């Protein structure tokens, strides 16, 4: 039997109106390393699932106001996809069949054994993780077959992103992706869609910054014939096109106030009206939004609705800037160049030392430029955008508080950057550095800087 390899990563929701039993369960599982949340009734449980996702839920069947079965129905309707262990007084066949249809995977009759409950929780958690891994594998295969760009990274910052994608993909609650321009927010949205249960449904994408307000309203909500000049026929909006699937709204921070109100209404009750129509239409869409703005500050400044912010900020994935992804630049370079291209080590070090203000998008553009300008299968410094080589040359030779070892590294980078900027010409490099050629040879050898094939140069100082 598979078990959670690290209980500190297992989130458990306990739902039971029996305060004493719930407290005993919470204390037992917390002592085993689980992260436990409690709910005294179905309403409280729904609030908890709005706040976060869980690996497993333990639910009592016989609760006042909302039974365990009714709660399972609400979970399913709201997309709270998690394995469930049902606690029952009498586990009848009809109850088991109904509960299994709604997501319950294990049953335990009262009075319960905490040890037996733990065994069932582990079993349910393992099954849930296996299902998520299968969804992720299918998503990867679909992406590979489609040839669509993929998220690449092995840094701790990106591992956290992958973990959040895994944990949130099964939910249909709104997700907000935050990050600088060029970090790959659309790729995260595609990964979330592909790893979800909606992968066979439409994924519709719109960028709020790319359209004026009037046209954006028509694109999102549709319009009727004659609604405005040029509306020669009725048109479905993207919410209708995405019905049953996912709508990715990029740069949502650019949305005008009037459209924010209409978007909020769709998210609250699924209803919308086309431009020029009095007829209500209902849709069921999972919304993924993205922004490079700090929406909390936008709310404070009065530019973004507070109620909409909290509505779309149920689950948040923060994408790190490329400069904060330790080790990922080399991985991305190797990935985007492919096996048919080669890159000199000094050039690779030059790329990894650059700050990449435009993030992954800028890196991809720089590599595409290098491919076009390359004379053969080798990527060299002269093939890179000049600002990248120039930035390495302009790095300071010393930083207050640095150790001798640090200064040695800075010196090596300065020599290497200058050498690359001079395209491997040792005479020009020595002159730019203000040193003799013999000194330059010693430094190149000391720092392990490989010579570039630039032909025969004149000798002598």
Coordinates of C-alpha atoms in Angstrom, one line a residue:
X1 CA 0.0 0.0 0.0
X2 CA 1.3 3.4 -0.9
X3 CA 1.4 6.0 1.9
X4 CA 2.0 9.7 2.1
X5 CA 5.8 9.9 2.1
X6 CA 5.7 13.0 4.3
X7 CA 2.8 13.6 6.6
X8 CA 3.7 17.3 6.9
X9 CA 2.5 17.6 3.2
X10 CA -0.9 15.9 3.9
X11 CA -3.8 18.2 4.5
X12 CA -6.8 16.6 6.3
X13 CA -10.3 18.0 6.7
X14 CA -12.3 16.5 9.6
X15 CA -16.1 17.2 9.4
X16 CA -18.2 15.9 12.4
X17 CA -20.7 17.6 14.6
X18 CA -19.5 15.5 17.6
X19 CA -17.1 17.9 19.2
X20 CA -15.4 15.4 21.4
X21 CA -14.9 12.8 18.7
X22 CA -13.7 15.5 16.3
X23 CA -11.2 16.8 18.8
X24 CA -9.9 13.3 19.5
X25 CA -9.4 12.7 15.7
X26 CA -7.7 16.1 15.3
X27 CA -5.3 15.5 18.1
X28 CA -4.4 12.0 16.9
X29 CA -3.7 13.0 13.3
X30 CA -1.9 16.2 14.3
X31 CA 0.4 14.0 16.4
X32 CA 1.1 11.9 13.3
X33 CA 2.3 15.0 11.3
X34 CA -0.9 15.8 9.4
X35 CA -2.0 19.4 8.8
X36 CA -5.5 19.2 10.2
X37 CA -8.5 21.5 9.7
X38 CA -11.8 21.0 11.5
X39 CA -15.4 21.7 10.6
X40 CA -18.4 21.2 12.9
X41 CA -20.9 21.0 10.0
X42 CA -21.3 21.0 6.2
X43 CA -21.4 24.8 5.9
X44 CA -18.1 25.2 7.8
X45 CA -16.6 22.4 5.6
X46 CA -17.5 24.3 2.4
X47 CA -15.9 27.4 3.8
X48 CA -12.7 25.4 4.5
X49 CA -12.6 24.0 0.9
X50 CA -13.0 27.5 -0.4
X51 CA -9.9 28.5 1.4
X52 CA -7.6 25.6 0.4
X53 CA -7.5 22.1 -1.1
X54 CA -7.2 18.9 0.9
X55 CA -5.6 15.5 0.4
X56 CA -8.4 13.7 2.2
X57 CA -11.7 14.6 4.0
X58 CA -13.2 12.5 6.8
X59 CA -17.0 13.2 6.9
X60 CA -19.7 12.1 9.3
X61 CA -22.8 10.9 7.5
X62 CA -25.4 11.8 10.1
X63 CA -25.1 15.6 10.7
X64 CA -27.9 18.1 11.3
X65 CA -28.9 20.5 8.5
X66 CA -26.6 19.0 5.9
X67 CA -25.9 15.2 5.8
X68 CA -22.7 13.7 4.6
X69 CA -24.3 12.8 1.3
X70 CA -25.5 16.4 0.8
X71 CA -22.1 17.7 1.6
X72 CA -20.6 15.3 -1.0
X73 CA -23.0 16.7 -3.5
X74 CA -21.9 20.2 -2.7
X75 CA -18.2 19.2 -3.0
X76 CA -18.9 17.7 -6.4
X77 CA -20.9 20.8 -7.6
X78 CA -18.1 23.1 -6.5
X79 CA -15.2 21.1 -7.8
X80 CA -13.7 20.2 -4.4
X81 CA -12.0 17.1 -5.8
X82 CA -10.6 15.0 -2.9
X83 CA -10.9 11.4 -1.6
X84 CA -13.4 11.0 1.3
X85 CA -13.6 8.6 4.2
X86 CA -17.2 8.4 5.4
X87 CA -18.1 7.7 9.0
X88 CA -21.4 5.9 9.4
X89 CA -23.6 4.4 12.1
X90 CA -25.0 1.9 9.6
X91 CA -23.1 1.3 6.3
X92 CA -25.9 0.1 4.1
X93 CA -25.3 -1.0 0.5
X94 CA -27.5 1.8 -0.9
X95 CA -25.7 4.4 1.1
X96 CA -22.3 3.1 0.0
X97 CA -23.3 3.1 -3.7
X98 CA -24.7 6.7 -3.5
X99 CA -21.6 7.9 -1.6
X100 CA -19.2 6.3 -4.0
X101 CA -20.9 8.0 -6.9
X102 CA -20.2 11.3 -5.2
X103 CA -16.6 10.6 -4.4
X104 CA -16.4 8.7 -1.1
X105 CA -13.8 6.0 -1.4
X106 CA -13.7 4.5 2.1
X107 CA -16.2 3.8 4.9
X108 CA -15.8 3.2 8.6
X109 CA -18.6 2.3 11.1
X110 CA -18.9 4.0 14.5
X111 CA -17.6 3.6 17.1
X112 CA -14.3 4.1 15.3
X113 CA -10.8 2.9 15.8
X114 CA -8.4 5.8 15.3
X115 CA -5.7 3.4 14.0
X116 CA -8.1 1.9 11.5
X117 CA -9.2 5.4 10.5
X118 CA -5.6 6.4 9.9
X119 CA -5.1 3.3 7.7
X120 CA -8.1 4.3 5.5
X121 CA -6.9 7.9 5.4
X122 CA -3.5 6.8 4.2
X123 CA -5.1 4.6 1.6
X124 CA -7.4 7.3 0.3
X125 CA -4.6 9.9 0.2
X126 CA -2.4 7.5 -1.8
X127 CA -5.3 6.9 -4.2
X128 CA -5.8 10.6 -4.6
X129 CA -2.2 11.3 -5.3
X130 CA -2.0 8.5 -7.8
X131 CA -5.1 10.0 -9.6
X132 CA -3.4 13.4 -9.7
X133 CA -0.2 12.0 -11.0
X134 CA -2.1 10.2 -13.7
X135 CA -3.8 13.4 -14.7
X136 CA -0.5 15.2 -14.8
X137 CA 1.1 12.5 -16.9
X138 CA -1.8 12.7 -19.3
X139 CA -1.4 16.4 -19.4
X140 CA 2.3 16.2 -20.2
X141 CA 1.6 13.6 -23.0
X142 CA -1.1 15.9 -24.5
X143 CA 1.2 18.8 -24.5
X144 CA 4.0 16.8 -26.1
X145 CA 1.7 15.6 -28.8
X146 CA 0.3 19.1 -29.4
X147 CA 3.8 20.6 -29.6
X148 CA 2.7 23.4 -27.2
X149 CA 5.4 25.1 -25.0
X150 CA 5.9 23.5 -21.6
X151 CA 6.9 24.7 -18.2
X152 CA 10.6 23.9 -17.6
X153 CA 12.4 24.3 -14.3
X154 CA 14.0 22.4 -11.4
X155 CA 14.6 25.3 -9.0
X156 CA 13.0 25.3 -5.6
X157 CA 10.8 28.3 -6.7
X158 CA 9.5 26.3 -9.7
X159 CA 9.0 23.1 -7.6
X160 CA 6.6 25.1 -5.5
X161 CA 4.8 26.2 -8.6
X162 CA 4.5 22.6 -9.8
X163 CA 3.3 21.6 -6.4
X164 CA 0.5 24.2 -6.4
X165 CA -0.5 23.2 -10.0
X166 CA -0.8 19.6 -8.8
X167 CA -2.8 20.6 -5.7
X168 CA -5.2 23.0 -7.4
X169 CA -5.7 21.4 -10.8
X170 CA -8.6 19.2 -9.6
X171 CA -10.6 22.2 -8.2
X172 CA -12.9 24.3 -10.4
X173 CA -12.5 27.3 -8.1
X174 CA -11.0 30.5 -9.6
X175 CA -7.3 30.7 -9.6
X176 CA -5.2 33.9 -9.8
X177 CA -1.7 33.6 -11.3
X178 CA 0.6 36.5 -10.4
X179 CA 4.0 37.3 -11.9
X180 CA 6.0 39.7 -13.9
X181 CA 5.5 39.9 -17.7
X182 CA 7.2 37.1 -19.5
X183 CA 7.3 34.6 -16.6
X184 CA 5.0 32.1 -18.3
X185 CA 1.5 32.8 -16.8
X186 CA -0.3 31.4 -19.8
X187 CA 1.8 28.2 -19.6
X188 CA 0.6 27.8 -16.0
X189 CA -3.0 28.3 -17.1
X190 CA -2.6 25.7 -19.8
X191 CA -1.0 23.3 -17.3
X192 CA -3.8 23.8 -14.9
X193 CA -6.4 23.1 -17.6
X194 CA -4.7 20.0 -18.9
X195 CA -4.2 18.5 -15.5
X196 CA -7.8 19.1 -14.5
X197 CA -11.0 17.1 -15.2
X198 CA -11.9 19.7 -17.8
X199 CA -9.0 18.8 -20.2
X200 CA -11.4 17.6 -22.8
X201 CA -13.4 20.8 -22.6
X202 CA -12.5 24.2 -24.2
X203 CA -9.7 26.3 -23.0
X204 CA -10.4 29.9 -24.1
X205 CA -7.9 32.7 -23.7
X206 CA -8.3 36.5 -23.8
X207 CA -5.9 39.3 -23.0
X208 CA -7.6 42.3 -21.4
X209 CA -4.7 44.6 -22.3
X210 CA -5.0 43.8 -26.0
X211 CA -8.5 45.2 -26.6
X212 CA -10.4 48.4 -26.0
X213 CA -13.2 48.4 -23.4
X214 CA -16.1 48.3 -25.8
X215 CA -14.7 45.4 -27.9
X216 CA -13.6 43.6 -24.8
X217 CA -17.1 43.6 -23.4
X218 CA -18.4 42.1 -26.6
X219 CA -15.7 39.5 -26.7
X220 CA -16.3 38.4 -23.1
X221 CA -20.1 38.5 -23.0
X222 CA -21.2 38.5 -26.6
X223 CA -23.7 40.8 -28.3
X224 CA -27.0 40.7 -30.2
X225 CA -27.6 41.8 -33.7
X226 CA -27.8 45.6 -33.9
X227 CA -26.5 46.1 -30.4
X228 CA -24.1 48.6 -31.8
X229 CA -22.8 49.9 -35.2
X230 CA -21.2 47.0 -37.0
X231 CA -23.1 44.3 -35.1
X232 CA -24.6 42.7 -38.2
X233 CA -25.2 39.4 -36.5
X234 CA -25.5 38.0 -33.0
X235 CA -22.3 36.6 -31.5
X236 CA -21.5 34.3 -28.6
X237 CA -19.1 35.7 -26.0
X238 CA -16.1 33.8 -24.8
X239 CA -17.9 32.8 -21.6
X240 CA -20.4 31.0 -23.7
X241 CA -17.7 29.5 -25.9
X242 CA -15.9 28.3 -22.8
X243 CA -19.0 26.8 -21.1
X244 CA -18.1 23.6 -19.4
X245 CA -14.4 24.4 -19.7
X246 CA -11.9 27.0 -18.7
X247 CA -11.6 30.7 -19.5
X248 CA -8.2 32.3 -19.0
X249 CA -8.4 36.0 -18.5
X250 CA -4.9 37.4 -18.9
X251 CA -3.9 40.9 -17.5
X252 CA -7.2 41.1 -15.5
X253 CA -5.8 44.1 -13.8
X254 CA -6.5 46.1 -17.0
X255 CA -10.2 45.4 -16.9
X256 CA -12.4 48.5 -16.7
X257 CA -14.6 49.0 -13.7
X258 CA -17.9 48.4 -15.6
X259 CA -16.6 45.1 -16.9
X260 CA -15.3 44.1 -13.4
X261 CA -18.9 44.3 -12.2
X262 CA -20.2 42.1 -15.0
X263 CA -17.4 39.6 -14.5
X264 CA -18.2 39.4 -10.7
X265 CA -21.9 38.6 -11.5
X266 CA -20.9 35.7 -13.8
X267 CA -18.6 34.3 -11.1
X268 CA -21.3 34.6 -8.4
X269 CA -24.2 33.0 -10.1
X270 CA -23.1 32.0 -13.6
X271 CA -25.5 34.4 -15.3
X272 CA -24.7 36.9 -18.0
X273 CA -26.4 39.1 -20.6
X274 CA -25.0 39.7 -24.1
X275 CA -24.6 43.4 -25.1
X276 CA -28.0 44.6 -26.3
X277 CA -29.9 41.7 -24.8
X278 CA -32.4 41.4 -21.9
X279 CA -32.2 37.6 -21.8
X280 CA -30.3 35.9 -19.1
X281 CA -27.9 33.2 -20.1
X282 CA -26.2 30.8 -17.7
X283 CA -22.8 29.3 -18.0
X284 CA -20.5 27.1 -15.9
X285 CA -16.9 28.1 -16.5
X286 CA -13.8 27.7 -14.5
X287 CA -12.0 31.1 -14.4
X288 CA -8.2 31.4 -14.3
X289 CA -7.0 35.0 -14.1
X290 CA -3.5 36.4 -14.4
X291 CA -1.9 39.8 -13.8
X292 CA 1.5 41.4 -13.5
X293 CA 0.0 44.0 -11.1
X294 CA -0.2 44.0 -7.3
X295 CA -4.0 43.7 -7.2
X296 CA -4.1 44.3 -3.4
X297 CA -2.5 47.7 -4.1
X298 CA -4.9 48.3 -7.0
X299 CA -7.8 47.7 -4.6
X300 CA -6.4 50.2 -2.1
X301 CA -6.0 52.7 -5.0
X302 CA -9.7 52.2 -6.0
X303 CA -8.8 50.8 -9.4
X304 CA -9.9 47.3 -8.8
X305 CA -13.1 46.0 -7.0
X306 CA -12.4 44.5 -3.6
X307 CA -15.2 42.0 -3.9
X308 CA -13.9 40.8 -7.3
X309 CA -10.4 40.6 -6.0
X310 CA -11.5 38.2 -3.2
X311 CA -13.6 36.3 -5.6
X312 CA -10.8 35.5 -8.0
X313 CA -8.1 35.2 -5.3
X314 CA -9.5 31.9 -3.9
X315 CA -6.3 30.1 -4.9
X316 CA -3.1 31.9 -5.9
X317 CA 0.0 30.8 -7.8
X318 CA 2.9 33.3 -7.7
X319 CA 5.3 32.8 -10.6
X320 CA 8.9 33.7 -9.8
X321 CA 11.0 36.0 -12.0
X322 CA 13.7 34.2 -14.0
X323 CA 16.4 35.9 -11.9
X324 CA 15.0 34.2 -8.8
X325 CA 15.1 30.7 -10.3
X326 CA 18.5 29.3 -9.3
X327 CA 19.9 26.9 -11.9
X328 CA 16.9 27.2 -14.3
X329 CA 18.5 29.5 -16.9
X330 CA 20.9 26.8 -18.0
X331 CA 18.0 24.3 -18.1
X332 CA 15.9 26.6 -20.2
X333 CA 18.8 27.3 -22.5
X334 CA 19.4 23.6 -23.1
X335 CA 15.6 23.0 -23.5
X336 CA 14.9 25.8 -26.0
X337 CA 18.1 25.2 -28.1
X338 CA 17.5 21.5 -28.4
X339 CA 20.0 18.7 -29.1
X340 CA 21.0 20.1 -32.5
X341 CA 22.5 23.3 -31.1
X342 CA 25.7 23.7 -29.1
X343 CA 26.7 26.6 -26.9
X344 CA 30.2 27.6 -25.7
X345 CA 30.6 27.4 -21.9
X346 CA 31.7 31.1 -21.6
X347 CA 28.5 32.1 -23.5
X348 CA 26.4 29.9 -21.2
X349 CA 27.9 31.6 -18.2
X350 CA 27.2 34.9 -19.8
X351 CA 23.5 34.0 -20.1
X352 CA 23.3 32.7 -16.6
X353 CA 24.8 35.9 -15.1
X354 CA 22.3 38.2 -16.9
X355 CA 19.4 39.6 -14.9
X356 CA 16.7 39.0 -17.6
X357 CA 14.2 41.8 -16.9
X358 CA 12.0 40.3 -19.6
X359 CA 12.1 36.9 -18.0
X360 CA 11.6 33.7 -20.0
X361 CA 10.1 35.5 -22.9
X362 CA 13.2 37.6 -23.3
X363 CA 15.5 34.5 -23.0
X364 CA 13.5 32.7 -25.7
X365 CA 13.8 35.7 -28.0
X366 CA 17.5 36.0 -27.4
X367 CA 18.1 32.4 -28.3
X368 CA 15.9 32.6 -31.4
X369 CA 18.0 35.6 -32.5
X370 CA 21.2 33.7 -31.8
X371 CA 20.0 30.8 -34.0
X372 CA 19.3 33.1 -36.9
X373 CA 22.7 34.8 -36.7
X374 CA 24.8 31.7 -36.0
X375 CA 27.1 30.5 -38.8
X376 CA 26.9 26.9 -37.7
X377 CA 25.4 24.8 -34.9
X378 CA 27.4 26.8 -32.3
X379 CA 25.9 29.7 -30.3
X380 CA 28.6 32.3 -29.7
X381 CA 28.7 35.7 -27.9
X382 CA 28.5 37.7 -31.1
X383 CA 25.1 36.0 -31.8
X384 CA 23.6 37.4 -28.6
X385 CA 21.8 40.7 -28.2
X386 CA 24.4 43.4 -27.5
X387 CA 22.7 44.4 -24.2
X388 CA 23.4 41.0 -22.7
X389 CA 27.2 41.1 -23.5
X390 CA 27.3 44.8 -22.5
X391 CA 25.7 44.1 -19.1
X392 CA 28.3 41.6 -18.2
X393 CA 31.1 44.1 -19.1
X394 CA 29.4 46.8 -17.0
X395 CA 29.2 44.7 -13.8
X396 CA 31.2 46.4 -11.0
X397 CA 34.7 45.0 -10.3
X398 CA 34.1 45.2 -6.5
X399 CA 31.2 45.3 -4.1
X400 CA 31.6 46.6 -0.5
X401 CA 31.7 43.7 2.0
X402 CA 32.7 41.0 -0.5
X403 CA 35.4 38.5 0.4
X404 CA 38.6 37.9 -1.6
X405 CA 37.0 34.8 -3.0
X406 CA 34.0 36.9 -4.2
X407 CA 36.3 39.5 -5.8
X408 CA 38.1 36.7 -7.6
X409 CA 34.8 35.6 -9.1
X410 CA 34.0 39.1 -10.1
X411 CA 37.4 39.5 -11.7
X412 CA 36.9 36.3 -13.7
X413 CA 33.5 37.5 -14.9
X414 CA 34.9 40.8 -15.9
X415 CA 37.8 39.2 -17.9
X416 CA 35.5 36.7 -19.5
X417 CA 32.8 39.3 -20.4
X418 CA 35.5 41.6 -22.0
X419 CA 37.0 38.6 -23.9
X420 CA 33.5 37.7 -25.3
X421 CA 32.7 41.3 -26.1
X422 CA 35.9 41.5 -28.2
X423 CA 34.8 38.2 -29.8
X424 CA 37.9 36.3 -28.7
X425 CA 40.4 38.8 -30.0
X426 CA 43.2 38.7 -27.3
X427 CA 44.9 41.9 -28.4
X428 CA 41.7 43.9 -28.2
X429 CA 40.8 42.2 -24.9
X430 CA 44.2 43.0 -23.3
X431 CA 43.9 46.6 -24.5
X432 CA 40.4 47.0 -23.1
X433 CA 41.5 45.5 -19.7
X434 CA 44.6 47.7 -19.6
X435 CA 47.0 44.7 -19.3
X436 CA 49.6 43.0 -21.4
X437 CA 48.9 40.0 -23.6
X438 CA 51.1 37.7 -21.4
X439 CA 49.1 38.7 -18.4
X440 CA 45.9 38.1 -20.3
X441 CA 47.1 34.6 -21.2
X442 CA 47.8 33.8 -17.6
X443 CA 44.3 35.0 -16.6
X444 CA 42.6 33.1 -19.3
X445 CA 44.4 30.0 -18.2
X446 CA 43.8 30.7 -14.5
X447 CA 40.1 31.2 -14.9
X448 CA 39.7 28.3 -17.3
X449 CA 38.3 30.5 -20.1
X450 CA 38.3 28.6 -23.3
X451 CA 39.8 30.3 -26.4
X452 CA 37.5 31.2 -29.2
X453 CA 38.5 30.3 -32.7
X454 CA 39.2 33.7 -34.2
X455 CA 42.2 32.9 -36.4
X456 CA 45.9 33.8 -36.1
X457 CA 46.6 37.1 -34.2
X458 CA 49.9 39.1 -34.1
X459 CA 52.2 38.2 -31.3
X460 CA 54.1 40.4 -28.9
X461 CA 53.2 42.9 -26.3

